[in-house]
PDB file of C-alpha atoms in Angstrom:
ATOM      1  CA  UNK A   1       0.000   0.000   0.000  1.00 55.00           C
ATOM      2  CA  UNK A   2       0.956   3.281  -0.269  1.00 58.00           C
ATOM      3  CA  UNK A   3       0.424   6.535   2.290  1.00 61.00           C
ATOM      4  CA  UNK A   4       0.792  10.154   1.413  1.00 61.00           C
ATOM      5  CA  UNK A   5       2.817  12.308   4.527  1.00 63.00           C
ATOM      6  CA  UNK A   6       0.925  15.215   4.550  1.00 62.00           C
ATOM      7  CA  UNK A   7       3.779  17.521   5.920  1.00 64.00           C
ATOM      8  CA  UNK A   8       6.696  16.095   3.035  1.00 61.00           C
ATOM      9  CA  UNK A   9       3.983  15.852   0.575  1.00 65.00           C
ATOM     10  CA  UNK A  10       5.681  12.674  -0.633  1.00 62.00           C
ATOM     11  CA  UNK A  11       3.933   9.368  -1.218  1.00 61.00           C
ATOM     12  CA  UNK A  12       5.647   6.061   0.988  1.00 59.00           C
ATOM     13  CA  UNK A  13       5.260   2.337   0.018  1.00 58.00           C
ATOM     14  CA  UNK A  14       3.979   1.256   2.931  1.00 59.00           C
ATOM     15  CA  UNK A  15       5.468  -1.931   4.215  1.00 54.00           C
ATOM     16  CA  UNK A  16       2.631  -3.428   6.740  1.00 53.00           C
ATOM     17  CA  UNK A  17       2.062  -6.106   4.754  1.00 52.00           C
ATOM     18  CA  UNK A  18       3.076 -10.090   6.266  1.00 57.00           C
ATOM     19  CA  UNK A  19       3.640 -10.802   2.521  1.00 59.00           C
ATOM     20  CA  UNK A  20       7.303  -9.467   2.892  1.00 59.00           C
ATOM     21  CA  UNK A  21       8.850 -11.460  -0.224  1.00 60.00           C
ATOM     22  CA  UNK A  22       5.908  -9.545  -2.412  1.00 65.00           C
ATOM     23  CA  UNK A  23       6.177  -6.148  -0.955  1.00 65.00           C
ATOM     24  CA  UNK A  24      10.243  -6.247  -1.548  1.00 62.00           C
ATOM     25  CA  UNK A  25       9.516  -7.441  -5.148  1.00 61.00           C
ATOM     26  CA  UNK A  26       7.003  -4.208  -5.669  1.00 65.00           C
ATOM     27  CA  UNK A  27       9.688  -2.150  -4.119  1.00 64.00           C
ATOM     28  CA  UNK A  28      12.358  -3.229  -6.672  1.00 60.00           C
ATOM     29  CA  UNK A  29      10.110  -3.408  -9.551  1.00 61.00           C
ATOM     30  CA  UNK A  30       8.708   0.083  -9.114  1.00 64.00           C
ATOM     31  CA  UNK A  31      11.762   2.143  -8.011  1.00 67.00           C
ATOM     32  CA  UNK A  32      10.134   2.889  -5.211  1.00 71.00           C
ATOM     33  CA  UNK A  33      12.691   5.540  -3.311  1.00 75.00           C
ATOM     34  CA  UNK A  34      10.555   6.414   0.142  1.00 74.00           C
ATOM     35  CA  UNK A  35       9.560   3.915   2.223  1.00 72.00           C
ATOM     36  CA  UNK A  36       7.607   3.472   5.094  1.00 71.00           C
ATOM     37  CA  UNK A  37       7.874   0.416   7.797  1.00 71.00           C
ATOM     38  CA  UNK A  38       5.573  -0.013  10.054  1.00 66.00           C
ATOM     39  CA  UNK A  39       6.331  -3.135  12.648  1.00 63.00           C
ATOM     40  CA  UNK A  40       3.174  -4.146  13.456  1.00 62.00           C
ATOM     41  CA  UNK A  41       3.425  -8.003  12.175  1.00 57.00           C
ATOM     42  CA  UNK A  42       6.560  -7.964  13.950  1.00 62.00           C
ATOM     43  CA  UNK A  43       9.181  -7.398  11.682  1.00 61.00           C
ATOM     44  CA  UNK A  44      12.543  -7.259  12.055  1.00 68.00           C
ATOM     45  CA  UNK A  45      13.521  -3.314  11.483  1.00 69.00           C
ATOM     46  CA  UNK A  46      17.251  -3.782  11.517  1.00 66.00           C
ATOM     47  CA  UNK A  47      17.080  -7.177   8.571  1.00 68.00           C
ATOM     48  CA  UNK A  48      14.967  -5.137   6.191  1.00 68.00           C
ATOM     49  CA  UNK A  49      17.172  -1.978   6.615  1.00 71.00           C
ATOM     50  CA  UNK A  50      19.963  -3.855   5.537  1.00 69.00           C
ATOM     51  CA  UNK A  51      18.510  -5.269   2.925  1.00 65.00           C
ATOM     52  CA  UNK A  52      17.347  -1.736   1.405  1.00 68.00           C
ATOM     53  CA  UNK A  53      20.785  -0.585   2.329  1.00 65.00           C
ATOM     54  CA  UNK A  54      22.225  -2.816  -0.493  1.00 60.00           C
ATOM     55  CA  UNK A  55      20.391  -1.198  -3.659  1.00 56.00           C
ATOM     56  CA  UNK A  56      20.949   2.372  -2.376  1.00 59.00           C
ATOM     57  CA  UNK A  57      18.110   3.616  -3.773  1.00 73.00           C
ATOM     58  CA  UNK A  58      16.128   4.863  -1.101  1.00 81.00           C
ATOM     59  CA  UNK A  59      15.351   8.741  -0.575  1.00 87.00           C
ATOM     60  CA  UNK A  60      12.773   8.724   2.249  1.00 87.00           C
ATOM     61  CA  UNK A  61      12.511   6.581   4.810  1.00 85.00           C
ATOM     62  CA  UNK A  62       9.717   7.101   7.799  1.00 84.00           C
ATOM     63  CA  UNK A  63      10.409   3.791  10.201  1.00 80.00           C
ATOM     64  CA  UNK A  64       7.547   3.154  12.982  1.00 75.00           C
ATOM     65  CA  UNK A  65       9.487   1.053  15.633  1.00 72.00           C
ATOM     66  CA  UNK A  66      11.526   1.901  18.724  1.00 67.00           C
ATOM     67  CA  UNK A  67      13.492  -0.693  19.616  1.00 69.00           C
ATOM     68  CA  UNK A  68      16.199  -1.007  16.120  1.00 72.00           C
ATOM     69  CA  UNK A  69      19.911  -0.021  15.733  1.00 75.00           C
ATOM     70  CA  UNK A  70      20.306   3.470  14.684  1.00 80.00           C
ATOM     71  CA  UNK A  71      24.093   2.488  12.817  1.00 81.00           C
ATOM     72  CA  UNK A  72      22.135   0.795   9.977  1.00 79.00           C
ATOM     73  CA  UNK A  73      20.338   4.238   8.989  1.00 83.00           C
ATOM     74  CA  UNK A  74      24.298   5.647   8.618  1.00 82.00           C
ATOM     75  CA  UNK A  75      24.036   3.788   5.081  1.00 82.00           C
ATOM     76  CA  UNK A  76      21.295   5.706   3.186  1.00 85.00           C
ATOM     77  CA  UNK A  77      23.714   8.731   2.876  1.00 86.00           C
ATOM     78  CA  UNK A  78      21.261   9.697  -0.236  1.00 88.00           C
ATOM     79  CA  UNK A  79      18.200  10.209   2.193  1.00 91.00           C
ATOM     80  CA  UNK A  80      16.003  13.149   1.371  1.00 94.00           C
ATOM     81  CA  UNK A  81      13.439  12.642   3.988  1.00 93.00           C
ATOM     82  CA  UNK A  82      13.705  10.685   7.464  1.00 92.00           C
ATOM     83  CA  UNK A  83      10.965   9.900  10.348  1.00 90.00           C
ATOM     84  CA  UNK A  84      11.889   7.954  13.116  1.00 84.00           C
ATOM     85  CA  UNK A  85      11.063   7.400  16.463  1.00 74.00           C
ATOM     86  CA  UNK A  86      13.451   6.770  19.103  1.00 65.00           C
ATOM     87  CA  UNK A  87      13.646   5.314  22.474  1.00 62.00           C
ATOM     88  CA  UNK A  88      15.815   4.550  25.000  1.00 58.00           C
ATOM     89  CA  UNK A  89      15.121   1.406  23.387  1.00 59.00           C
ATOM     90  CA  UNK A  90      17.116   2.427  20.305  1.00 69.00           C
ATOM     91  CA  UNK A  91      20.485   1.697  20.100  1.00 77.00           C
ATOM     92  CA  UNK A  92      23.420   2.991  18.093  1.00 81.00           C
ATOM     93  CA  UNK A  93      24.027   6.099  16.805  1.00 85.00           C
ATOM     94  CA  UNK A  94      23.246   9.172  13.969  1.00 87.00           C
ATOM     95  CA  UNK A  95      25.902  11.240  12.807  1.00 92.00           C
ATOM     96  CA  UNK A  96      23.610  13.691  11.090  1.00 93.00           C
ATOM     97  CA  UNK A  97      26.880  15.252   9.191  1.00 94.00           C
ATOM     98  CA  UNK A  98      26.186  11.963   6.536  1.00 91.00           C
ATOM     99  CA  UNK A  99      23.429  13.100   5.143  1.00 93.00           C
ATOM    100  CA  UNK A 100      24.003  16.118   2.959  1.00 93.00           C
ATOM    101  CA  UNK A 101      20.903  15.746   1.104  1.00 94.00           C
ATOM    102  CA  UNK A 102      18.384  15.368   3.661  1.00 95.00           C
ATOM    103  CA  UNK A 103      15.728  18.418   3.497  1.00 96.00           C
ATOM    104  CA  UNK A 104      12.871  16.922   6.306  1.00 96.00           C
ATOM    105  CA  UNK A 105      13.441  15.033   9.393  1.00 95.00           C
ATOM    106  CA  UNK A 106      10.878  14.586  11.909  1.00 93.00           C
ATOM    107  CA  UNK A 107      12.274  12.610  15.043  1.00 88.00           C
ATOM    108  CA  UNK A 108      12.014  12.370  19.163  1.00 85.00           C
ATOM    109  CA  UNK A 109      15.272  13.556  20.215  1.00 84.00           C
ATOM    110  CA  UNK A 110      17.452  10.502  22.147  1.00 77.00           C
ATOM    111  CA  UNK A 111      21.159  10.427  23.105  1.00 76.00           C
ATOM    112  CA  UNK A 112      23.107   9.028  20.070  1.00 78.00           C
ATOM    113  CA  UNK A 113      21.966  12.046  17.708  1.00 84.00           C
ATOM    114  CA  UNK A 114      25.120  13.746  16.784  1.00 89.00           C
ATOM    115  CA  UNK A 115      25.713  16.801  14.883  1.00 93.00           C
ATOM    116  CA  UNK A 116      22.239  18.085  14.200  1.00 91.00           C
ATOM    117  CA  UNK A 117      23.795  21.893  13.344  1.00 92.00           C
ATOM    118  CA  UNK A 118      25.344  20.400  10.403  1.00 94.00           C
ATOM    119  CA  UNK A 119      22.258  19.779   8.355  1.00 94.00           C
ATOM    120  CA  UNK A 120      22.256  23.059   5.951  1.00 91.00           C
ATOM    121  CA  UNK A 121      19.712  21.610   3.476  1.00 95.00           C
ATOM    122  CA  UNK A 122      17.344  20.901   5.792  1.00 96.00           C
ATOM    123  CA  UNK A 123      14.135  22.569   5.234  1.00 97.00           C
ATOM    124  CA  UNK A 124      11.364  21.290   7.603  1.00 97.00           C
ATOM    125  CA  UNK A 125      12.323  19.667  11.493  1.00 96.00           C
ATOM    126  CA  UNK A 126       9.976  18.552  13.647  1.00 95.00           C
ATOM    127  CA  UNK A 127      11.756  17.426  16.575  1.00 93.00           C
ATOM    128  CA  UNK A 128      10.141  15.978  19.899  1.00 91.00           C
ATOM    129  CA  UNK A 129      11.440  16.802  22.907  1.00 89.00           C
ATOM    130  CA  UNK A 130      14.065  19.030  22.261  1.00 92.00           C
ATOM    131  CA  UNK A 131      17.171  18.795  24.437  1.00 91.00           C
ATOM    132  CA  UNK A 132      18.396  22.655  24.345  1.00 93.00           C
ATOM    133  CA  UNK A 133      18.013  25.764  26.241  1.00 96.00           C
ATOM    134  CA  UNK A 134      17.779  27.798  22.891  1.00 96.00           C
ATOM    135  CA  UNK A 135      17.895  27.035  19.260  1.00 96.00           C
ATOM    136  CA  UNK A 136      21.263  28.436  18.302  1.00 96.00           C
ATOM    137  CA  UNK A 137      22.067  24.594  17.545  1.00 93.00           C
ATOM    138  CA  UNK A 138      19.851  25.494  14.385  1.00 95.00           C
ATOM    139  CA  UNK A 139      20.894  28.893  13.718  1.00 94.00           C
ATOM    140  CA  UNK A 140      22.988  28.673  10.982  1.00 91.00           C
ATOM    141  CA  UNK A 141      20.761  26.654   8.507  1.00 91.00           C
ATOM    142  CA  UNK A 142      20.101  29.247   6.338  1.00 90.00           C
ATOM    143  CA  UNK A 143      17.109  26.696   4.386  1.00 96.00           C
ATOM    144  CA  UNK A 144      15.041  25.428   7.230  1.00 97.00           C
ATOM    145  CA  UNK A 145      11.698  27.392   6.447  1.00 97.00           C
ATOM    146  CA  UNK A 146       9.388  25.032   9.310  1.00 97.00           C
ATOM    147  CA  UNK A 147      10.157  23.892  12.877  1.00 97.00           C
ATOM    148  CA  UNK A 148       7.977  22.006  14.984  1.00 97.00           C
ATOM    149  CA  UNK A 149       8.939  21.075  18.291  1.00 96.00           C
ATOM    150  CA  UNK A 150       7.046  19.134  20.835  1.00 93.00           C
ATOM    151  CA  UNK A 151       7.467  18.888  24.576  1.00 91.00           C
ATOM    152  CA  UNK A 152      10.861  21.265  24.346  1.00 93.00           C
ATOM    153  CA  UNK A 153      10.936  20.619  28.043  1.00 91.00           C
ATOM    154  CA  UNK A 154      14.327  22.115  28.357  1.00 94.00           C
ATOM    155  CA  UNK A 155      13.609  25.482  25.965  1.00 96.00           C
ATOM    156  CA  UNK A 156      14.161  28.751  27.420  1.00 96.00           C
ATOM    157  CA  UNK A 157      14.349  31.302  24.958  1.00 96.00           C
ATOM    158  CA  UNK A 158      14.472  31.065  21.109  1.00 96.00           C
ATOM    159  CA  UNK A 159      17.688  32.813  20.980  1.00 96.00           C
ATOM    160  CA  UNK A 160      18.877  32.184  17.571  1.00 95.00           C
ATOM    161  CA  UNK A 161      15.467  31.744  15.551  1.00 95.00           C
ATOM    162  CA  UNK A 162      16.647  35.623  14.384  1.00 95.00           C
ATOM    163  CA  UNK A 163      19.273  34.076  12.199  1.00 94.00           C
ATOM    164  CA  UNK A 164      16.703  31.490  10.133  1.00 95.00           C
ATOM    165  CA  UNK A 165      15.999  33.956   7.881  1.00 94.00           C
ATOM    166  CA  UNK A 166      13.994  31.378   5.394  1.00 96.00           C
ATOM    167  CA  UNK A 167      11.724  30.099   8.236  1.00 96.00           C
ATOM    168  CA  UNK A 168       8.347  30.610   7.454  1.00 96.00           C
ATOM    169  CA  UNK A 169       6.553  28.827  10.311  1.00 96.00           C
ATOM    170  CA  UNK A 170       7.371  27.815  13.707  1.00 96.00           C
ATOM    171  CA  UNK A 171       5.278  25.297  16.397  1.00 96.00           C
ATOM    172  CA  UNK A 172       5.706  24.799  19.709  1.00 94.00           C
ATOM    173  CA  UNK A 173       3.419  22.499  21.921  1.00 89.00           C
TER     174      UNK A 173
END
């Protein structure tokens, strides 16, 4: 199936099936290059990464799981778009400085996040949780033109929301 994210405007093959040889086959056979995995019939997150990993392909990726090794996601280097949910489930680590491309990321902040400031194509963030006092971590992305943050327990002040001169719309719950 497929599902439409409303805030990326992209469409996601949507991989909820339990007919996992079939789904990979319509994944190959139409290019598909954002994909969606849900983990409802109990699939294992960090075996079908890998297995995307090889062909390289993929440009969005939303996962639905908490409990997978963040390392594997360190191979889509090409990644437009991510969504993920993390946990102190989640193991592993993101060095966000591999992933030049990506312009949308929507994620609930966890240790193992690295380098978040380097992200200067980035164009929509929704971020859960955000873990700083101010947002001078995202000052000097000169693209982002929507932030969302939820639960920013740990905000303060916006100082340095003056210097995203592109952002068009900001949320804060």
């Amino acid at each position: 199936t497929y599902t439409k994210d409303n805030d990326s405007g992209r469409e996601f093959v949507n991989l909820t099936t339990d007919d996992f040889q079939n789904t990979l086959v319509e994944i190959i056979n139409k290019k598909c290059d954002h994909i969606l995995i849900n983990t409802e019939f109990n699939w294992d997150v960090n075996y079908i990464l890998d297995l995307l990993k090889s062909g390289n392909m993929i440009k969005g990726l939303c996962i639905v799981d908490d409990n997978f090794n963040l390392d594997i996601i360190a191979g889509f280097k090409d990644l437009e778009v991510l969504s993920v949910n993390f946990s102190k489930l989640t193991k592993g680590e993101i060095d966000f400085s591999n992933f030049e491309k990506l312009k949308y990321l929507s994620f609930q902040y966890a240790n193992g996040l690295k380098n978040i400031e380097t992200l200067e194509n980035l164009e929509f963030l929704h971020c859960s949780r955000w873990p700083f006092e101010n947002l001078m971590t995202i000052s000097k992305n000169e693209k982002l033109k929507i932030l969302k943050l939820d639960y920013p327990r740990k905000l303060l002040s916006l100082k340095g929301v003056e210097k995203i001169t592109s952002l068009k719309r900001i949320d804060i719950y």
